[in-house]
PDB file of C-alpha atoms in Angstrom:
ATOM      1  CA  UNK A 228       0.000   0.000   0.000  1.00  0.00           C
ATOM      2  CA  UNK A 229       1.383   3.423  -0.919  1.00  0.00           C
ATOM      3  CA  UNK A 230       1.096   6.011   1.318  1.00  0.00           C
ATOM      4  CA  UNK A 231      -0.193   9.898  -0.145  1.00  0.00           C
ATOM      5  CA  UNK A 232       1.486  13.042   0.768  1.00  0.00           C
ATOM      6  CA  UNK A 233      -0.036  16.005   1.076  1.00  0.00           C
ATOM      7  CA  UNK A 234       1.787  18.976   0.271  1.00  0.00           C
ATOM      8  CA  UNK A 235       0.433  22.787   1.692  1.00  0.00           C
ATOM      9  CA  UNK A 236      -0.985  24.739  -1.130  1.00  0.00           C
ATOM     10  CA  UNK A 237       1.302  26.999  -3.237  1.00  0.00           C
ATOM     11  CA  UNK A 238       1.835  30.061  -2.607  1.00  0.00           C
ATOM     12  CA  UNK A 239       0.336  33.230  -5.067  1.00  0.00           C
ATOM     13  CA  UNK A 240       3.349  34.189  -7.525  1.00  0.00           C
ATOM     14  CA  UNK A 241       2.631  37.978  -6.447  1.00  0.00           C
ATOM     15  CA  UNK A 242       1.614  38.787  -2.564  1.00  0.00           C
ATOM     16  CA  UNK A 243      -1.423  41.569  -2.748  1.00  0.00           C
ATOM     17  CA  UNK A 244      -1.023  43.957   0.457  1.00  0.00           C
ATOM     18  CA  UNK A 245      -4.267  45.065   2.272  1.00  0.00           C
ATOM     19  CA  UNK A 246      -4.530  48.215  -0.013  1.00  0.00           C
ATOM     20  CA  UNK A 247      -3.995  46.699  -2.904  1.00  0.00           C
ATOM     21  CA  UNK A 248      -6.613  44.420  -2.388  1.00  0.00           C
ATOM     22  CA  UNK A 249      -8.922  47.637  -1.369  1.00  0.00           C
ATOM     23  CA  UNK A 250      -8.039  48.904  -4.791  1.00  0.00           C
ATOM     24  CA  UNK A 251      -9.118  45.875  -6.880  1.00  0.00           C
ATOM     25  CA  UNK A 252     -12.117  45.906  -4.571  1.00  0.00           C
ATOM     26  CA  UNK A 253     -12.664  49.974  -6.086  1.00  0.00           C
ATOM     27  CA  UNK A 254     -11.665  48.909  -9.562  1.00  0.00           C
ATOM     28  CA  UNK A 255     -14.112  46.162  -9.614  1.00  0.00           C
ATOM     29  CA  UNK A 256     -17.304  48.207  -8.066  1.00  0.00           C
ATOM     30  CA  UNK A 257     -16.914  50.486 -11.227  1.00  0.00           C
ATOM     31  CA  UNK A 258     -15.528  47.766 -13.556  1.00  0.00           C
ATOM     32  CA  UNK A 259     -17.300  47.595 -16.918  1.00  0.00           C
ATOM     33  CA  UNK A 260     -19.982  44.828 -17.410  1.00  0.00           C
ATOM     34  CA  UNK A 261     -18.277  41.777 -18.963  1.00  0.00           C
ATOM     35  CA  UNK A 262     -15.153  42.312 -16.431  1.00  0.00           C
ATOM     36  CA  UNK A 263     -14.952  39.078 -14.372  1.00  0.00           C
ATOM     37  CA  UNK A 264     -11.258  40.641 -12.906  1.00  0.00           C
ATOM     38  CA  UNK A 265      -8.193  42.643 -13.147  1.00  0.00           C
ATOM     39  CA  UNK A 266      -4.672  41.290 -14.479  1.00  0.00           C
ATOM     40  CA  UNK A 267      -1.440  41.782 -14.102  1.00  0.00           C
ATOM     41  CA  UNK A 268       0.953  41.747 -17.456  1.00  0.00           C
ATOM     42  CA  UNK A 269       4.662  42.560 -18.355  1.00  0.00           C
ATOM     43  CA  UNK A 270       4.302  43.847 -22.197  1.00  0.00           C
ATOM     44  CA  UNK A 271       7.686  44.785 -23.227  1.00  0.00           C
ATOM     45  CA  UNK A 272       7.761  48.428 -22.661  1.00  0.00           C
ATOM     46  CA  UNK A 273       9.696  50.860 -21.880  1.00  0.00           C
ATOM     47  CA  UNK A 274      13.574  51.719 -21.433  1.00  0.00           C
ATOM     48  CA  UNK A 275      14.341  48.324 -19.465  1.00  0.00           C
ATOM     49  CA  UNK A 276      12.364  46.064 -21.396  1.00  0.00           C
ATOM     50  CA  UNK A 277       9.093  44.963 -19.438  1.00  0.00           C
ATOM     51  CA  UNK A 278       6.415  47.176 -17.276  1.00  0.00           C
ATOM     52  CA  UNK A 279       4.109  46.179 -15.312  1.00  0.00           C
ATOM     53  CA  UNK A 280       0.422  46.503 -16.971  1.00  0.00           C
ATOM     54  CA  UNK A 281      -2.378  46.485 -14.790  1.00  0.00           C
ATOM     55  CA  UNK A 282      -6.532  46.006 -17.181  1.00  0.00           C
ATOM     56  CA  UNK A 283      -9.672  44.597 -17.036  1.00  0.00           C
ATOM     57  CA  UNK A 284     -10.463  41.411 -18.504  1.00  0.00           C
ATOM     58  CA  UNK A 285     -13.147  39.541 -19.428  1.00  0.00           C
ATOM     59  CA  UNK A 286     -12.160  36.021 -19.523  1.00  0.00           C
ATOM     60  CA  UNK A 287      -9.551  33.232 -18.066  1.00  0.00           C
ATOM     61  CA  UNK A 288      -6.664  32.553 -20.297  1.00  0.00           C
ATOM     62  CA  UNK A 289      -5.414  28.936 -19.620  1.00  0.00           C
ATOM     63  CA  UNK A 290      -1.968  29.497 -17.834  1.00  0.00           C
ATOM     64  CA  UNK A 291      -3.059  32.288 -15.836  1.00  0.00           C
ATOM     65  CA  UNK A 292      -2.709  32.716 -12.204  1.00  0.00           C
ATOM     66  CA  UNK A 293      -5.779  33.465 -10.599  1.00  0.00           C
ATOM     67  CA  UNK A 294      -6.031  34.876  -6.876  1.00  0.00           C
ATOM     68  CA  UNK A 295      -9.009  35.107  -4.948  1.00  0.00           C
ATOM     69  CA  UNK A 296      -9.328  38.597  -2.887  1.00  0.00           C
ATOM     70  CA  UNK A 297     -12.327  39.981  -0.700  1.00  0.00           C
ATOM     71  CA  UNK A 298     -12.972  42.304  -3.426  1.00  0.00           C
ATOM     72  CA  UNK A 299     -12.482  40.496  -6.336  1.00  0.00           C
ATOM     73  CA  UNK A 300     -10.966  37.983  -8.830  1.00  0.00           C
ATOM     74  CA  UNK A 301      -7.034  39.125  -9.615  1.00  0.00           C
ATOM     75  CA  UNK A 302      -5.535  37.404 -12.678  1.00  0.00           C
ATOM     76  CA  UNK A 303      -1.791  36.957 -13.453  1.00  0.00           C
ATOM     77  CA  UNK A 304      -0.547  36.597 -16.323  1.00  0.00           C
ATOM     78  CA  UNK A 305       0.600  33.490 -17.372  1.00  0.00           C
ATOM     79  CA  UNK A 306       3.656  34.328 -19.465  1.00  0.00           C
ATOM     80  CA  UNK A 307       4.495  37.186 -16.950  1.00  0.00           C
ATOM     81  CA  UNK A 308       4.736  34.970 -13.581  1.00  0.00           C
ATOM     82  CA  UNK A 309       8.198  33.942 -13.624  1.00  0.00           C
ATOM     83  CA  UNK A 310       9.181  37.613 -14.228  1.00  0.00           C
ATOM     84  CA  UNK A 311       6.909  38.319 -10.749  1.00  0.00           C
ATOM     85  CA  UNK A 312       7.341  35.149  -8.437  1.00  0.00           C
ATOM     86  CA  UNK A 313       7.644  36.546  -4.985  1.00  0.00           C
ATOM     87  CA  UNK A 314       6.940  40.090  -5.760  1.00  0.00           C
ATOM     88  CA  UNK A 315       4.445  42.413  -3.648  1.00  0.00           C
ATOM     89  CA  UNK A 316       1.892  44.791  -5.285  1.00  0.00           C
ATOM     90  CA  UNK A 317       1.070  47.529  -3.305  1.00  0.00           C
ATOM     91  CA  UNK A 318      -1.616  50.935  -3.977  1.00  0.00           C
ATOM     92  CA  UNK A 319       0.438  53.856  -2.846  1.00  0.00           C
ATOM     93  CA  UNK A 320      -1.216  57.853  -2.941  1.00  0.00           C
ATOM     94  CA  UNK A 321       0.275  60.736  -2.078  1.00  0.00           C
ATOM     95  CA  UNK A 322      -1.072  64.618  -2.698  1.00  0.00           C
ATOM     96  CA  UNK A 323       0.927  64.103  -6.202  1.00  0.00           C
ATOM     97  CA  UNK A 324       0.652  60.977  -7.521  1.00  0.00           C
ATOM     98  CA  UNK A 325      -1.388  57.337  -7.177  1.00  0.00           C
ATOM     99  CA  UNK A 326      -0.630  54.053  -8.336  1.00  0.00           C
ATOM    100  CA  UNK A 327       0.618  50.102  -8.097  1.00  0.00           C
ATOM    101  CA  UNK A 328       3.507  49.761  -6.702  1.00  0.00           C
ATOM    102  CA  UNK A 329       5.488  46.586  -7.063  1.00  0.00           C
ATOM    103  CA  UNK A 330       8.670  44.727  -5.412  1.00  0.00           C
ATOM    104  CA  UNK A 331      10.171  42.734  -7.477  1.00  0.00           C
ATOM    105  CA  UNK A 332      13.372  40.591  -6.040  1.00  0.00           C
ATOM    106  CA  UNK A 333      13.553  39.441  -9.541  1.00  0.00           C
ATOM    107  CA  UNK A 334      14.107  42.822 -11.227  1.00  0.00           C
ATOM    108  CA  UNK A 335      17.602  43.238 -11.917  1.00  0.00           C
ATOM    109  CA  UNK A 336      17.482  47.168 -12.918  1.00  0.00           C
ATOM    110  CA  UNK A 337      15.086  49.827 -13.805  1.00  0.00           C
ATOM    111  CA  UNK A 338      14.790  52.447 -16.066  1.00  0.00           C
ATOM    112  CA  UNK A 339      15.684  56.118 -14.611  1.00  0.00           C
ATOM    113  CA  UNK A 340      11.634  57.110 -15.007  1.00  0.00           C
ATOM    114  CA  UNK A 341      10.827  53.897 -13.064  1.00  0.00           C
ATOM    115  CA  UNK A 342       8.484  52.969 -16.116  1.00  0.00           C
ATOM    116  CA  UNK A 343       9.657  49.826 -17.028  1.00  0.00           C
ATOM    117  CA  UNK A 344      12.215  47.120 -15.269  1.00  0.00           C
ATOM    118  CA  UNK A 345      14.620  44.377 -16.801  1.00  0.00           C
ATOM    119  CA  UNK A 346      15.094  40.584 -15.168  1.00  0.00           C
TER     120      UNK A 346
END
């Protein structure tokens, strides 16, 4: 007889703080109709090569990463999530500015503008 293992459940590629999660929650309440979440990308872009891309979308791709949150369904990209594995995503305002803000141990420079990164 073969015994089973059971292994703990993976961890999310990307670690949503508290506000972060409060802002997909916002996004969602005025998301348009056919929205069923919001993703996370890295198009190439930018000086560095890749930036972070935040949209709506209105379906499941087969690859992506799909997180759960109190306010909504948060999608990662599938092609992106080895650029983002242990990252945090963060919602950061100021008077000035408001926007995602990631951590990325995986980001080996950035481009002077902090547009876009490079792994």
């Amino acid at each position: 007889m073969t015994e089973t293992t059971t292994r703990p459940a993976p961890k999310a590629a990307v670690i949503l703080t508290p506000r972060a999660e409060e802002r997909i929650a916002e996004l969602m309440s005025k998301a348009p109709e056919d929205a069923i979440g919001v993703k996370l990308s890295t198009p190439r872009r930018g000086c560095s090569g890749l930036a972070y891309s935040v949209d709506y979308v209105s379906e499941e791709a087969k690859f992506d990463e799909k997180i759960e949150t109190p306010g909504g369904v948060f999608y990662i990209d599938g092609a992106s999530v080895l650029y983002l594995v242990g990252s945090t995503m963060d919602w950061v305002e100021d008077d000035f500015s408001a926007g995602f803000v990631f951590e990325n141990p995986n980001a080996k420079g950035a481009c002077g503008c902090g547009e876009s990164f490079m792994v």
